[in-house]
PDB file of C-alpha atoms in Angstrom:
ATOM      1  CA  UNK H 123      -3.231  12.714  19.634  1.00 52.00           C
ATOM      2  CA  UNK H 124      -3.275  13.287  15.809  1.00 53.00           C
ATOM      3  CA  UNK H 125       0.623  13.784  16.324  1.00 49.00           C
ATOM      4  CA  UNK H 126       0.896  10.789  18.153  1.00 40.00           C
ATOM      5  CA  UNK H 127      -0.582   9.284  15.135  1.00 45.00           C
ATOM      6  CA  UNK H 128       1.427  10.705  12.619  1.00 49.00           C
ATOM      7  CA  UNK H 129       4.738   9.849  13.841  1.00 41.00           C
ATOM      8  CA  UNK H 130       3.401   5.965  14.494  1.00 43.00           C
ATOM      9  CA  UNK H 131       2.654   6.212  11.244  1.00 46.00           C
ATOM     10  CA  UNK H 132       5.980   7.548   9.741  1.00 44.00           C
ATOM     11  CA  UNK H 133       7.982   4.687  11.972  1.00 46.00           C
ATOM     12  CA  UNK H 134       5.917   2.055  10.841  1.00 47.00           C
ATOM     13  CA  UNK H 135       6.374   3.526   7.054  1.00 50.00           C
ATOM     14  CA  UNK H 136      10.259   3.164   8.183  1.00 49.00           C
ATOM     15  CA  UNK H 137      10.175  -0.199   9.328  1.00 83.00           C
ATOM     16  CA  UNK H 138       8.107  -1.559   5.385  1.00 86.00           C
ATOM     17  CA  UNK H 139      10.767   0.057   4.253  1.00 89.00           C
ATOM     18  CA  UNK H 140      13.590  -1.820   6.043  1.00 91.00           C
ATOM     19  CA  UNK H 141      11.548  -5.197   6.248  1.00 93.00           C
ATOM     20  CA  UNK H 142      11.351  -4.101   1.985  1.00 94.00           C
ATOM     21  CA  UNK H 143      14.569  -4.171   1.196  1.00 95.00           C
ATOM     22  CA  UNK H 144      15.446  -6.844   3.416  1.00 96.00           C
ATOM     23  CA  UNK H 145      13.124  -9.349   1.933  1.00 96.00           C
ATOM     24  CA  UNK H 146      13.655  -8.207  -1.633  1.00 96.00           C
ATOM     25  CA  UNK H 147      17.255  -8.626  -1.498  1.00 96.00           C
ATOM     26  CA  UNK H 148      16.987 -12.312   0.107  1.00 97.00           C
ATOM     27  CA  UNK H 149      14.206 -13.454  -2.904  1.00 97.00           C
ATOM     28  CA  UNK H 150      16.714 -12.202  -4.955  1.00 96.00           C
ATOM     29  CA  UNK H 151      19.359 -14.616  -4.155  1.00 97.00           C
ATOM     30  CA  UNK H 152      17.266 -17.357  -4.236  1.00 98.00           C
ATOM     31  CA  UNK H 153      18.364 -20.206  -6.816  1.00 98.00           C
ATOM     32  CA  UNK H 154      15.410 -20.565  -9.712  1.00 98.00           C
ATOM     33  CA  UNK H 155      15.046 -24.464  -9.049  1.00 98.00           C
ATOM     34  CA  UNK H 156      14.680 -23.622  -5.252  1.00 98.00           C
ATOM     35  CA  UNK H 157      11.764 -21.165  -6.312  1.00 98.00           C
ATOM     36  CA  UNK H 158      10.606 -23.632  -8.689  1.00 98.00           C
ATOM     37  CA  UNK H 159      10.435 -26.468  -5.711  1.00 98.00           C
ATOM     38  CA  UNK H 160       8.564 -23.605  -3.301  1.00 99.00           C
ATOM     39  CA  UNK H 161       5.713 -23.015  -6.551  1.00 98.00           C
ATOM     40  CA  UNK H 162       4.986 -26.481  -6.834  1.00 98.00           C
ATOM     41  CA  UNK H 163       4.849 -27.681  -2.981  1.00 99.00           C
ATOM     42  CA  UNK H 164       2.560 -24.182  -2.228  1.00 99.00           C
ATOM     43  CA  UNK H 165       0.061 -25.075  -5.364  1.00 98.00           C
ATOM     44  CA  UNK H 166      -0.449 -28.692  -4.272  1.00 99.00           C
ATOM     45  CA  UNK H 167      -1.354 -26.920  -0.341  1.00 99.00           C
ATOM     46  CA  UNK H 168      -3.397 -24.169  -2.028  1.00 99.00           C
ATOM     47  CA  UNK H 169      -5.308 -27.009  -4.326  1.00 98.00           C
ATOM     48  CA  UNK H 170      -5.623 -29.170  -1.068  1.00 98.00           C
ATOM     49  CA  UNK H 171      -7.810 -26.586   0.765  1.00 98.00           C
ATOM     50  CA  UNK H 172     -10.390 -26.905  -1.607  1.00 97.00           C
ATOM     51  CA  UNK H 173     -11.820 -23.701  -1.531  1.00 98.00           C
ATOM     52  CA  UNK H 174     -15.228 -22.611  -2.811  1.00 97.00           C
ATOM     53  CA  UNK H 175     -14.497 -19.917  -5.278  1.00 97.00           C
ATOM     54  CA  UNK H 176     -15.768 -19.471  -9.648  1.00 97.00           C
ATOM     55  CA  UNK H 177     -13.624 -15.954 -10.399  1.00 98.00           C
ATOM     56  CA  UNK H 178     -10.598 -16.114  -9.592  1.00 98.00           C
ATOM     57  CA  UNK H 179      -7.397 -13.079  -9.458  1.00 98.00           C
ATOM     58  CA  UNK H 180      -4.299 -14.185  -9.926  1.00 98.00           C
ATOM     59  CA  UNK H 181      -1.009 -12.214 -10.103  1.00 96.00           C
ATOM     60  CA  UNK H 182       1.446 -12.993 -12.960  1.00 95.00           C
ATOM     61  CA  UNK H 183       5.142 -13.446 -11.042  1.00 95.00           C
ATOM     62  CA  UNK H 184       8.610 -11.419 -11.533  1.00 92.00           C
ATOM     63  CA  UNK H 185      12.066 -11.257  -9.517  1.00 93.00           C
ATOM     64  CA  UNK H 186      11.854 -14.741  -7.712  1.00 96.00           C
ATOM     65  CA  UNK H 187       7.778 -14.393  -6.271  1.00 97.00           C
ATOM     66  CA  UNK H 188       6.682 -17.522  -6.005  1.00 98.00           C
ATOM     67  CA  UNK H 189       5.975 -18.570  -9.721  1.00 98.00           C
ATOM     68  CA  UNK H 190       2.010 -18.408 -10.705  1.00 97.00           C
ATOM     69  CA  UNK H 191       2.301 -20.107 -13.950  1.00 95.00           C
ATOM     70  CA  UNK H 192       1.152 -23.585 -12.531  1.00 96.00           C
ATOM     71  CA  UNK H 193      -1.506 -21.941 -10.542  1.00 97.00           C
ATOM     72  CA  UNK H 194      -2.873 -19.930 -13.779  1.00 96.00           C
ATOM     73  CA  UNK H 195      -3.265 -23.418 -15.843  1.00 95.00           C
ATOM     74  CA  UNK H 196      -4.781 -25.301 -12.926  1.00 97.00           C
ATOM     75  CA  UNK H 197      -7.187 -22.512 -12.978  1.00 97.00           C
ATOM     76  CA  UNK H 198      -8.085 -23.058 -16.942  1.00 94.00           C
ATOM     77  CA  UNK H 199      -7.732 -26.447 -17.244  1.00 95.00           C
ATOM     78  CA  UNK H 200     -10.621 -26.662 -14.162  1.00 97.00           C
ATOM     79  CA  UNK H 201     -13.194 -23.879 -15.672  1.00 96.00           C
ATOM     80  CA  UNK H 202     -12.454 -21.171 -13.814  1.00 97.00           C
ATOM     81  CA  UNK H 203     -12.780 -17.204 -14.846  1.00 96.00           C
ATOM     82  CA  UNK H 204      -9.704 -16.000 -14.609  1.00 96.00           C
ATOM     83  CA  UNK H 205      -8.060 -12.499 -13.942  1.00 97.00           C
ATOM     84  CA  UNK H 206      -5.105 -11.093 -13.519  1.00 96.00           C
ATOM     85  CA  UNK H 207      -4.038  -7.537 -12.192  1.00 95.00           C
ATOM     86  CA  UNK H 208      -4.077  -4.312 -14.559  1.00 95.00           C
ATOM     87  CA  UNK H 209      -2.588  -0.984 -12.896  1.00 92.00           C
ATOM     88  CA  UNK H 210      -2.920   2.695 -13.162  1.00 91.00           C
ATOM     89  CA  UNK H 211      -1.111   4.882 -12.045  1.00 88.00           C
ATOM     90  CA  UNK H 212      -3.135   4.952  -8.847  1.00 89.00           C
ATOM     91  CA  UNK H 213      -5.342   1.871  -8.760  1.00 93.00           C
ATOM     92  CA  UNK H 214      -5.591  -1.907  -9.996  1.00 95.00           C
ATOM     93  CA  UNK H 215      -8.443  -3.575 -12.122  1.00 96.00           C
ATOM     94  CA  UNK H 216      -9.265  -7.157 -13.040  1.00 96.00           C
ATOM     95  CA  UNK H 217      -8.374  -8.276 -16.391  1.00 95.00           C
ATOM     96  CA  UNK H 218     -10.021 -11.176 -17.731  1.00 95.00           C
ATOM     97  CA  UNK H 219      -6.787 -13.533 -18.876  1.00 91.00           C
ATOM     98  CA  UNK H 220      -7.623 -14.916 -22.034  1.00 81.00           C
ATOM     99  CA  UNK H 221      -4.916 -17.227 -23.780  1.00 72.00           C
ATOM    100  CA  UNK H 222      -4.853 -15.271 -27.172  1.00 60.00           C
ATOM    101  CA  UNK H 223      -3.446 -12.134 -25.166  1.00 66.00           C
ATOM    102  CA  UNK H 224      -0.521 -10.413 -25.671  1.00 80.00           C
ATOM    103  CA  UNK H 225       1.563  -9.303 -22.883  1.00 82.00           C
ATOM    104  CA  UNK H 226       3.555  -5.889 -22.315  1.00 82.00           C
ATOM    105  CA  UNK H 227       5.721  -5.276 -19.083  1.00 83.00           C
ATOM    106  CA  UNK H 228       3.624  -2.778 -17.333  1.00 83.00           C
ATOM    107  CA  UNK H 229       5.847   0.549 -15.819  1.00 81.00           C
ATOM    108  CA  UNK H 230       5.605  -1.431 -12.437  1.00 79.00           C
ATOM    109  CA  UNK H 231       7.789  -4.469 -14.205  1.00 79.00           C
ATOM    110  CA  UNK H 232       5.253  -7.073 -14.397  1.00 84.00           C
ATOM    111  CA  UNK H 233       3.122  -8.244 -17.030  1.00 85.00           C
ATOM    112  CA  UNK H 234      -0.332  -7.409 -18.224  1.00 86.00           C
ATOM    113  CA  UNK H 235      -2.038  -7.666 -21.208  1.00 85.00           C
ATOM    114  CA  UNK H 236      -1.784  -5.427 -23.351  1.00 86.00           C
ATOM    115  CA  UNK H 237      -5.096  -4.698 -24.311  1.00 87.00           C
ATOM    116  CA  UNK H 238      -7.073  -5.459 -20.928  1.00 90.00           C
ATOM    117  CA  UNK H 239     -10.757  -6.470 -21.138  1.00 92.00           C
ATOM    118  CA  UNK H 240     -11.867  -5.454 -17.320  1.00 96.00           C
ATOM    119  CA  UNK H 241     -14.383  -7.473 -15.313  1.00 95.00           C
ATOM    120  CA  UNK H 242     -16.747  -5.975 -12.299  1.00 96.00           C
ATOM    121  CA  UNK H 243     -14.198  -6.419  -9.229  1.00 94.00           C
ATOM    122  CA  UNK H 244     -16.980  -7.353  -7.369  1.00 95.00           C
ATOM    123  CA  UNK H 245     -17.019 -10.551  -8.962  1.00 96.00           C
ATOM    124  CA  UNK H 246     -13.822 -11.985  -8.092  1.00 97.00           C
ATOM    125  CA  UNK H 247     -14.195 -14.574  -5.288  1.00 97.00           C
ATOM    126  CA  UNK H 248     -10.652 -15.254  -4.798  1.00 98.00           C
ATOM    127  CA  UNK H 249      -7.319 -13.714  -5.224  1.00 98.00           C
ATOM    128  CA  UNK H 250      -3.434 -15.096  -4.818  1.00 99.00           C
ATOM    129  CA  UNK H 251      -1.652 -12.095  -3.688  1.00 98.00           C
ATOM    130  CA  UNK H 252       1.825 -11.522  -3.541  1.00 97.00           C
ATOM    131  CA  UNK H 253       3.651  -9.773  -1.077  1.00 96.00           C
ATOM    132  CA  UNK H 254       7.321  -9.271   0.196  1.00 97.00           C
ATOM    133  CA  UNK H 255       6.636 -10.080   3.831  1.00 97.00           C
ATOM    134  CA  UNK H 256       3.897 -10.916   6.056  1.00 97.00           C
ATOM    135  CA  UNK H 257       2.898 -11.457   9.770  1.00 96.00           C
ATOM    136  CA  UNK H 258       1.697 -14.934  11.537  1.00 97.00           C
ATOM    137  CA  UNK H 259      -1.639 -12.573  11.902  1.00 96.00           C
ATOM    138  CA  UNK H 260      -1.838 -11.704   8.099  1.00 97.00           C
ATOM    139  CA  UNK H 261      -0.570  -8.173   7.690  1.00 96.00           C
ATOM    140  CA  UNK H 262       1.492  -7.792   4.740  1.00 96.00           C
ATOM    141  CA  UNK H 263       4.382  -5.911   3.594  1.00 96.00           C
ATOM    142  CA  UNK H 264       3.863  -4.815  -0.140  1.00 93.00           C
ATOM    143  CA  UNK H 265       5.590  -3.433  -2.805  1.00 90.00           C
ATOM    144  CA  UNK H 266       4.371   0.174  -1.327  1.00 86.00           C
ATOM    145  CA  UNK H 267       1.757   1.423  -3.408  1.00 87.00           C
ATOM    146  CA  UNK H 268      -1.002  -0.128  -1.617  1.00 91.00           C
ATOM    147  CA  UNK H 269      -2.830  -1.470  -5.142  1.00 94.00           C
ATOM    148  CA  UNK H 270      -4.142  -4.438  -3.110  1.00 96.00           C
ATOM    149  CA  UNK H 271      -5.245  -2.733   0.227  1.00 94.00           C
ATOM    150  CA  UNK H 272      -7.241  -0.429  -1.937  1.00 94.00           C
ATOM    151  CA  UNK H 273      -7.744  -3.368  -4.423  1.00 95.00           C
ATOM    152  CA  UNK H 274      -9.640  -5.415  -1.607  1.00 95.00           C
ATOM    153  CA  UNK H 275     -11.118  -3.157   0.506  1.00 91.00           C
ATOM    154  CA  UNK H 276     -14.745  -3.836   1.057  1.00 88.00           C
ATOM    155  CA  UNK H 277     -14.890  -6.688  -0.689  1.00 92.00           C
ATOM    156  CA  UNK H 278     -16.057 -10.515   0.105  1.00 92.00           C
ATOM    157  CA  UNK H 279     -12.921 -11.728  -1.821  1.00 97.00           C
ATOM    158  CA  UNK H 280     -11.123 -15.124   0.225  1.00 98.00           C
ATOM    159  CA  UNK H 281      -7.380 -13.727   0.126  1.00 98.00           C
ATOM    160  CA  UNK H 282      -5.191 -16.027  -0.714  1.00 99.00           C
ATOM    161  CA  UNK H 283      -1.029 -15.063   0.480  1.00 99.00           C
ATOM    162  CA  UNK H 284       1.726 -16.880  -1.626  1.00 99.00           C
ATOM    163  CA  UNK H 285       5.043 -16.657   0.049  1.00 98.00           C
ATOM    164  CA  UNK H 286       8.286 -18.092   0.478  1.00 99.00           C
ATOM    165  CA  UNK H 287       8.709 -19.215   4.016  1.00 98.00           C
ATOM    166  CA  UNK H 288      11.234 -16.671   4.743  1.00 98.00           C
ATOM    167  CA  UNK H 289       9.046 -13.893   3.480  1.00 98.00           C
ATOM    168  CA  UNK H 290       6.771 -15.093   6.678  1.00 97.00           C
ATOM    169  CA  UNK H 291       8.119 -13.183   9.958  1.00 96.00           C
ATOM    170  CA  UNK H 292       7.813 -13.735  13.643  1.00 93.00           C
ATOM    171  CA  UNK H 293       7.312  -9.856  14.012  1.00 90.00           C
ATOM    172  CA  UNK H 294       4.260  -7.918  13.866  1.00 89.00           C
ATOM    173  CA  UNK H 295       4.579  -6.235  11.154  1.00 91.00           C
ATOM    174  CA  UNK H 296       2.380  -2.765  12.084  1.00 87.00           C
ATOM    175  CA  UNK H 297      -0.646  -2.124   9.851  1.00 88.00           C
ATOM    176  CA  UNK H 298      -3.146   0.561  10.328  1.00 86.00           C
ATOM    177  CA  UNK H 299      -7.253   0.949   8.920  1.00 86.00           C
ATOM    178  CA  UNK H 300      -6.328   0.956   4.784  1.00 87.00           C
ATOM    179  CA  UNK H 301      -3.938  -2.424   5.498  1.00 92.00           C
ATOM    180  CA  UNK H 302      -6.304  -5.530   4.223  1.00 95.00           C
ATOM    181  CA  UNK H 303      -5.273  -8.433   6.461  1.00 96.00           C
ATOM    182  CA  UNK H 304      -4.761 -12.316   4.854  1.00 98.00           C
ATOM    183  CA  UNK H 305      -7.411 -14.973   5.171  1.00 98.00           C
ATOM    184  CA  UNK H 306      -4.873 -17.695   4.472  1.00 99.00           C
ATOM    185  CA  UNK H 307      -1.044 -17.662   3.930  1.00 99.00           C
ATOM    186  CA  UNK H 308       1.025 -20.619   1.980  1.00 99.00           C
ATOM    187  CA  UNK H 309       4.613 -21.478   1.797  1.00 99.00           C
ATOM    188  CA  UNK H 310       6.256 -24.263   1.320  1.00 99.00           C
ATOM    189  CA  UNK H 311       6.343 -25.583   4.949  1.00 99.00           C
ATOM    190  CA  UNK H 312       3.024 -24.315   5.770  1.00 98.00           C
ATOM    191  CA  UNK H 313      -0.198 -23.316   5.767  1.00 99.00           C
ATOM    192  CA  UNK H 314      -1.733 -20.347   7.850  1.00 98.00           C
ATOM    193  CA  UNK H 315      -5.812 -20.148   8.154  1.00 98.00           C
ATOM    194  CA  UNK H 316      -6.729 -16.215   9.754  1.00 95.00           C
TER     195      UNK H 316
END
């Protein structure tokens, strides 16, 4: 049985990997006012489902993701504590975003500030995850180091996908126990509710 398991495991790691590169190749081709279009139609959804959240994690865009910029001053402007994503080499904290920071590109290729001041995990209500892909029953295809599956684990936190609607597949994409499904996904032409 624990073979069984092993090899499902190593063909599902095969098919991220395909799904992966598929998905990061289309975002890249992706004109910058067409992403810019996407960003502003899937803030007005997210800010129409008037969710019940005070800390907020929000991850700071690269390489076509759906741009957070908008999102990260609707969250000032309104009063809410805001965070964004600090990484190790093996695990990710929440950074209190303060305006004064300054920002390095972090060994991953996105930015974080450069001198983090963490907050308790525990208190972050809601996070805006990115992803490459993701399933109509909110599995999600990362980047591959699993920061947000071990991110989110055991916690209360309302998880928030931000997609292009390509980057949302008919297939199911296979997960297995340390995969942290979606409560809600957003693109532009939709809105999913898990």
């Amino acid at each position: 049985m624990k073979k069984l398991q092993r090899i499902l495991k190593m063909q599902c790691n095969i098919d991220k990997k395909l799904i992966r590169r598929d998905m990061i190749s289309k975002r890249k081709q992706m004109h910058i006012s067409k992403v810019r279009e996407n960003s502003d139609i899937i803030l007005e959804s997210f800010i129409d489902l008037n969710l019940d959240y005070k800390t907020v994690m929000c991850y700071l865009d690269f390489s076509n993701e759906v741009i957070t910029k908008e999102f990260v001053s609707y969250f000032k402007i309104n009063g809410y504590i805001l965070t964004v994503p600090v990484c190790d080499d093996n695990n990710m904290f929440a950074a209190k975003f303060n305006d004064l920071d300054e920002f390095k590109v972090s060994k991953l290729g996105v930015l974080e500030p450069e001198n983090p001041e963490l907050i308790d995990s525990n208190l972050i209500d809601l996070c805006i995850i990115p992803g490459v892909a993701f399933d109509k029953q909110g599995n999600r295809v990362g980047y591959g180091k699993g920061y947000y599956d071990k991110f989110l684990r055991n916690k209360k936190t309302i998880k928030v996908a931000i997609c292009h609607d390509f980057q949302l597949i008919d297939d199911i994409i296979q997960s297995d126990d340390n995969d942290v499904k979606m409560d809600y996904i957003i693109t532009e032409k939709r809105v999913l509710k898990l």
